[in-house]
XYZ file of C-alpha atoms in Angstrom:
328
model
C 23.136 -12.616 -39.061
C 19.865 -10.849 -38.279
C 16.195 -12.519 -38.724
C 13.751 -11.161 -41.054
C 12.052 -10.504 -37.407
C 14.839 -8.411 -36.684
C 15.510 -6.337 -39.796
C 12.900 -6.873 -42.553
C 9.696 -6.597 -40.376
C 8.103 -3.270 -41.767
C 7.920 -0.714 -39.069
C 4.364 -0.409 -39.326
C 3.753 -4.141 -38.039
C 6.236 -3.884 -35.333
C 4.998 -0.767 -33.966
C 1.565 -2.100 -33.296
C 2.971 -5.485 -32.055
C 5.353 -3.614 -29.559
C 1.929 -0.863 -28.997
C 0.194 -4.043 -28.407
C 2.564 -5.834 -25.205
C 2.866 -2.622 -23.620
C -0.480 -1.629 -23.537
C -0.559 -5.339 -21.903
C 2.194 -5.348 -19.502
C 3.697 -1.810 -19.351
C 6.449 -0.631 -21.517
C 9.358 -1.818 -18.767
C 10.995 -4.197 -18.800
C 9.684 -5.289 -22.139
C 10.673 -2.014 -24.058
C 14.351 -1.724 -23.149
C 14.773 -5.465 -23.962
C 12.919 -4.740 -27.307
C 15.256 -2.032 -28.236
C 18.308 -4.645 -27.989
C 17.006 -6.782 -30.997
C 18.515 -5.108 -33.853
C 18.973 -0.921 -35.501
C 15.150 -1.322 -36.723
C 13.729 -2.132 -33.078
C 15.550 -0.122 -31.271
C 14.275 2.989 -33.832
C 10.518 1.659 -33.474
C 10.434 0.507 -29.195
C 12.226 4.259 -28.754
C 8.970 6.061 -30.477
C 7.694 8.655 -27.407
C 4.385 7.189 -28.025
C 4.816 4.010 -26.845
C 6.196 4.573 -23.466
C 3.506 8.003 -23.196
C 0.368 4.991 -23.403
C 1.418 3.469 -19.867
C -0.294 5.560 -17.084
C 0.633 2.794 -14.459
C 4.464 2.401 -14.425
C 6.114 -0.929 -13.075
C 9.539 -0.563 -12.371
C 10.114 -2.937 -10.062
C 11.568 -5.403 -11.874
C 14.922 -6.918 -10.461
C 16.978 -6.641 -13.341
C 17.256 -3.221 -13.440
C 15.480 -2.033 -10.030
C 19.007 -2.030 -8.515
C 20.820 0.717 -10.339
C 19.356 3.694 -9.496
C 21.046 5.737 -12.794
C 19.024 3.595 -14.975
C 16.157 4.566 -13.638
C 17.340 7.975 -13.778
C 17.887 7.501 -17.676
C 14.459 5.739 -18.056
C 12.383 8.458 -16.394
C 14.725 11.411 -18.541
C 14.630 9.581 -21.844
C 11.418 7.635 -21.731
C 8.994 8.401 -19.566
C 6.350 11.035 -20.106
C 5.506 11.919 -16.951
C 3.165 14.038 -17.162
C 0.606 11.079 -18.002
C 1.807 8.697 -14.943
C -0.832 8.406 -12.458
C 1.353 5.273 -10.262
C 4.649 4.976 -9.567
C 6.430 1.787 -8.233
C 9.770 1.760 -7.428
C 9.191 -1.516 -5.248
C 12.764 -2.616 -4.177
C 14.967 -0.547 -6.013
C 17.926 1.112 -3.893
C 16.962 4.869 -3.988
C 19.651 6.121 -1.339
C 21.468 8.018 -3.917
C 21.379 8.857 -7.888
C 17.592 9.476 -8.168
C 16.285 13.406 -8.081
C 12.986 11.829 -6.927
C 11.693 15.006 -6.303
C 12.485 16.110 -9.739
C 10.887 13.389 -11.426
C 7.541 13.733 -8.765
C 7.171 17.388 -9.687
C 6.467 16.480 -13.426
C 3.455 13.830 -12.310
C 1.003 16.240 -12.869
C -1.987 13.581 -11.586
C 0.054 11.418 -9.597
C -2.502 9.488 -8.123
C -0.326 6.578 -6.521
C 3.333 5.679 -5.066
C 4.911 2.525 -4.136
C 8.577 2.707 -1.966
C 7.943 -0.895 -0.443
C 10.806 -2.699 -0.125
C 13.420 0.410 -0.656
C 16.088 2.080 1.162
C 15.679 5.020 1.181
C 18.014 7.704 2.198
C 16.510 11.110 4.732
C 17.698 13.590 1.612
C 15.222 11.835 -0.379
C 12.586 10.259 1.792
C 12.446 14.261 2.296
C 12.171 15.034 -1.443
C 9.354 12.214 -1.764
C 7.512 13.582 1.552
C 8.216 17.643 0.286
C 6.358 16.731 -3.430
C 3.548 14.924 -1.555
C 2.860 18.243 0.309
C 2.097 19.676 -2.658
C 0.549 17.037 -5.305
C -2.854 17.355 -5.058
C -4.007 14.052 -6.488
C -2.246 11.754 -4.480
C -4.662 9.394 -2.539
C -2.241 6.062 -2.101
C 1.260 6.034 -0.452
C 2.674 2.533 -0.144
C 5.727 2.420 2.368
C 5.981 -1.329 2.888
C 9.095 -3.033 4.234
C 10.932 0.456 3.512
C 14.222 0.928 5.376
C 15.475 4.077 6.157
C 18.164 6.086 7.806
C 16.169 7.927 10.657
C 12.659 6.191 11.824
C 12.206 9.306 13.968
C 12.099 11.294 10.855
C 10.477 8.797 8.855
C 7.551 9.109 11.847
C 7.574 12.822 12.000
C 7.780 13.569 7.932
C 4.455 11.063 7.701
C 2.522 12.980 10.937
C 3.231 16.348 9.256
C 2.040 15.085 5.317
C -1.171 14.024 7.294
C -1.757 16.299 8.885
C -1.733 18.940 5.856
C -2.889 16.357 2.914
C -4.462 13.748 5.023
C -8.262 14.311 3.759
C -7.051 13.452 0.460
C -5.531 9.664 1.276
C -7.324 6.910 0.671
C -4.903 4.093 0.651
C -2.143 3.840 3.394
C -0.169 1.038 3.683
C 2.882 0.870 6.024
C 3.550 -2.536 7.173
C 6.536 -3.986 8.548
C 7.411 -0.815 10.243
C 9.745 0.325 13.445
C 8.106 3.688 14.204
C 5.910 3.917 17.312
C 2.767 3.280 15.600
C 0.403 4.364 18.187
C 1.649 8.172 17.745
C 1.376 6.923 13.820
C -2.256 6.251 14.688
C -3.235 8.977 16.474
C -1.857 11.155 13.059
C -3.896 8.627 10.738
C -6.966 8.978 13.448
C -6.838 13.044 13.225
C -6.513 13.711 9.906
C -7.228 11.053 7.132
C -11.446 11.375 6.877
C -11.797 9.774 3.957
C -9.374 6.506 4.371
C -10.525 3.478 2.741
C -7.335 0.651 3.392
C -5.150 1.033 6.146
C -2.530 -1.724 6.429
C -0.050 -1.525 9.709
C 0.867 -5.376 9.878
C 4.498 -6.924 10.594
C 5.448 -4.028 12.784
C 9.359 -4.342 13.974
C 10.620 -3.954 17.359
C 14.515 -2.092 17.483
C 17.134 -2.070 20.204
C 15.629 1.601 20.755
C 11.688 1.103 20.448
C 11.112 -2.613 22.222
C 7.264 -1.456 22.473
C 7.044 -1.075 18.184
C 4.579 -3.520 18.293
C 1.952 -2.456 21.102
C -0.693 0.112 18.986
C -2.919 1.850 21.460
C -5.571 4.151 19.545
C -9.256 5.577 20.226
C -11.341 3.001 18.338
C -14.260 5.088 18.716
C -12.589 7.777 17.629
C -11.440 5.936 14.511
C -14.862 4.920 13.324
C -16.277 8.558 13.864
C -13.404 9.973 12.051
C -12.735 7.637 9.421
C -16.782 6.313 8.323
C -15.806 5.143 4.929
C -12.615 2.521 5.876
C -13.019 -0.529 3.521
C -9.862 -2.544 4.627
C -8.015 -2.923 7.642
C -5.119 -5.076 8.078
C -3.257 -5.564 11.317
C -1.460 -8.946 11.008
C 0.600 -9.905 13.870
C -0.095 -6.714 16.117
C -0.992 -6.371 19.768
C -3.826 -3.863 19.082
C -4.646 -1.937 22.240
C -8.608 -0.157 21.473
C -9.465 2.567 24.120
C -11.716 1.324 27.559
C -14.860 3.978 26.586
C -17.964 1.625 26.795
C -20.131 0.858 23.782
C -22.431 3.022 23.062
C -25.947 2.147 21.946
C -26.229 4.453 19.090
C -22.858 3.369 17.961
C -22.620 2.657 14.431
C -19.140 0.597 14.074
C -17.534 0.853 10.253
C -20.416 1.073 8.125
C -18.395 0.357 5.193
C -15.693 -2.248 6.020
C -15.139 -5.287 3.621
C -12.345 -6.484 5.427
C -10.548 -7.244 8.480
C -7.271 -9.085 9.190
C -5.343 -9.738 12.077
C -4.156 -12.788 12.199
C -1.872 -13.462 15.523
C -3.375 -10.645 17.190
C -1.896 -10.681 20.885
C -4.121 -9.374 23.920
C -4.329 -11.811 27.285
C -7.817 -10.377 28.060
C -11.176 -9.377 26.666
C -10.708 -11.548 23.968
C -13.495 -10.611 22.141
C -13.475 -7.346 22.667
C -12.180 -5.693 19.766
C -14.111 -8.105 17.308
C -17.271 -6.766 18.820
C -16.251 -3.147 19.048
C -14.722 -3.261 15.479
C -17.165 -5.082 13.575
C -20.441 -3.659 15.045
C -22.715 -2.514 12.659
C -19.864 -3.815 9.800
C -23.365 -5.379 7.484
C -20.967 -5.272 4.217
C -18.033 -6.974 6.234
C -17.180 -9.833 3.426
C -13.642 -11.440 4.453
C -13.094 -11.944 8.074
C -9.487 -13.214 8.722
C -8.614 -14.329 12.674
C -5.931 -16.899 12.102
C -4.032 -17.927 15.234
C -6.350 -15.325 17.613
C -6.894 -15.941 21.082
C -10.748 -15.138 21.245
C -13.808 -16.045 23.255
C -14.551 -17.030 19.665
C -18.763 -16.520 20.768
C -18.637 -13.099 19.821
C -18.437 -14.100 16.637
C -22.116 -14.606 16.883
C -22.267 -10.990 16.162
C -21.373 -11.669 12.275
C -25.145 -12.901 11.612
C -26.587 -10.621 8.985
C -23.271 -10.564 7.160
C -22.470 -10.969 3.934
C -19.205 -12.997 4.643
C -17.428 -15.006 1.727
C -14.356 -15.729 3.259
C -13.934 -16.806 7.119
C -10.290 -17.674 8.346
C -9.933 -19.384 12.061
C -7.120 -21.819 11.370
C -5.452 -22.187 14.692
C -7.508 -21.383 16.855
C -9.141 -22.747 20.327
C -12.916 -22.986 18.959
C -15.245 -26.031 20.603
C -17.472 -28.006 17.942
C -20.342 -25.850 19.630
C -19.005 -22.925 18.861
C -17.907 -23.744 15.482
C -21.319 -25.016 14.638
C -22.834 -21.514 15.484
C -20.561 -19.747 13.556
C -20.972 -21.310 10.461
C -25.181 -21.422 10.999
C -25.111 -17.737 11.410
């Protein structure tokens, strides 16, 4: 026997209660779980309007995130997609039953996309890459995690979208990757000017690639090229900067808010890339170092800094040092 909730509600009410959650939380998974209630909810959470409010899709959610022909339904039945700016299809399984270039092609301001945690098959990782090429206002591309069939195409898809749309990126995060990420760099380096977060953490060595995790790159090179970088993650990476000496009119990363790389592996000049990263970094406001084997002095260099947030769990610093640090 249905509720008065589920039948005698007036449509009115229960359009502007449903209107209300999803403008809250997004119209998945609450919408299709809505529509199960009764006839009358079904009629009221399947009004175009109510999904068309959403610009910021979440569909990530591990009931459905799993069944690629749902999603397929979702985005055919439900979605408006000409009004989605972000896309996340964080751990769904899109190796097969998705036209994800379809569905891209109709995001007429895609601003953002999320495949972290997928596997993702080369027929569509090529779609995805393909539609990038040509979307104009994408600036984020989240590839967390993401497993797919061919790393060497993976790597050389990724080099060639940079290198014709990298000026418009702002967001890159790729973490937990098994592509040499020095060539990676050297792409990123080149051609994305205006990059504000790059994240390469977690990198993962293969039977084929045992030197994954060694990331070589032009650090002075990086900071001419890429002035406005915010963020910069690097967690558990054995960062290799280039031996060009410091020069005295060297401004650093005017701009950067943040640096972590915690475990960072290098068996000399410890302090090296601290210094040659964060020089001239006045705005630098979270400083994260856990388990880093520096000569933890050159820290000295963060006086003038705005920091709110200092991490150096774990690691060798003498009550000397320490007390320097924190009077800076």
């Amino acid at each position: 026997m249905e509720t008065m909730w589920g039948s005698h509600v007036p449509a009115e009410i229960l359009w502007k209660i449903l209107k209300h959650v999803t403008d809250a939380e997004g119209p998945v998974p609450f919408l299709p779980r809505a529509s199960t209630v009764s006839r009358l909810w079904h009629q009221v959470a399947s009004d175009e309007y109510l999904w068309r409010t959403c610009t910021a899709v979440e569909l990530s959610h591990k009931s459905i995130r799993k069944e690629p022909d749902v999603l397929s339904w979702l985005f055919s039945h439900r979605l408006n997609l000409r009004h989605i700016t972000q896309i996340n299809l964080s751990g769904w399984n899109c190796e097969g039953g998705l036209n994800l270039q379809a569905i891209l092609e109709e995001c007429e301001g895609l601003v953002s996309i999320n495949l972290s945690h997928c596997r993702v098959s080369t027929s569509t990782l090529e779609q995805l890459l393909f539609t990038a090429n040509t979307a104009s206002t994408l600036k984020e591309i989240h590839f967390s995690q993401m497993v797919s069939e061919s790393d060497n195409t993976f790597m050389n898809l990724l080099k060639k979208l940079f290198k014709t749309r990298g000026k418009q990126f702002t967001h890159l995060s790729i973490t937990g990757s098994s592509v040499f990420l020095s060539n990676m760099m050297f792409s990123i380096i080149a051609y994305c000017s205006n990059l504000q977060l790059l994240d390469i953490s977690y990198p993962r060595s293969t039977p084929y690639s045992s030197h994954s995790c060694a990331v070589m790159f032009n650090i002075d090179r990086f900071q001419d090229n890429c002035p406005q970088l915010k963020v910069f993650r690097a967690t558990d990476m054995f960062l290799e900067p280039s031996s060009r000496l410091i020069q005295s009119n060297w401004t650093g990363f005017p701009e950067l808010q943040e640096f972590c790389i915690p475990g960072y592996r290098r068996t000399t000049g410890h302090g090296e890339l601290l210094l040659r990263f964060l020089r001239g970094s006045s705005k630098l406001k979270l400083l994260d170092v856990r388990e880093c084997l520096f000569n933890m002095e050159s820290l000295q260099l963060l006086r003038g800094c705005a920091i709110q947030c200092l991490n150096l769990s774990r690691c060798d610093l003498k009550d000397t040092t320490l007390k320097q640090i924190m009077t800076a």
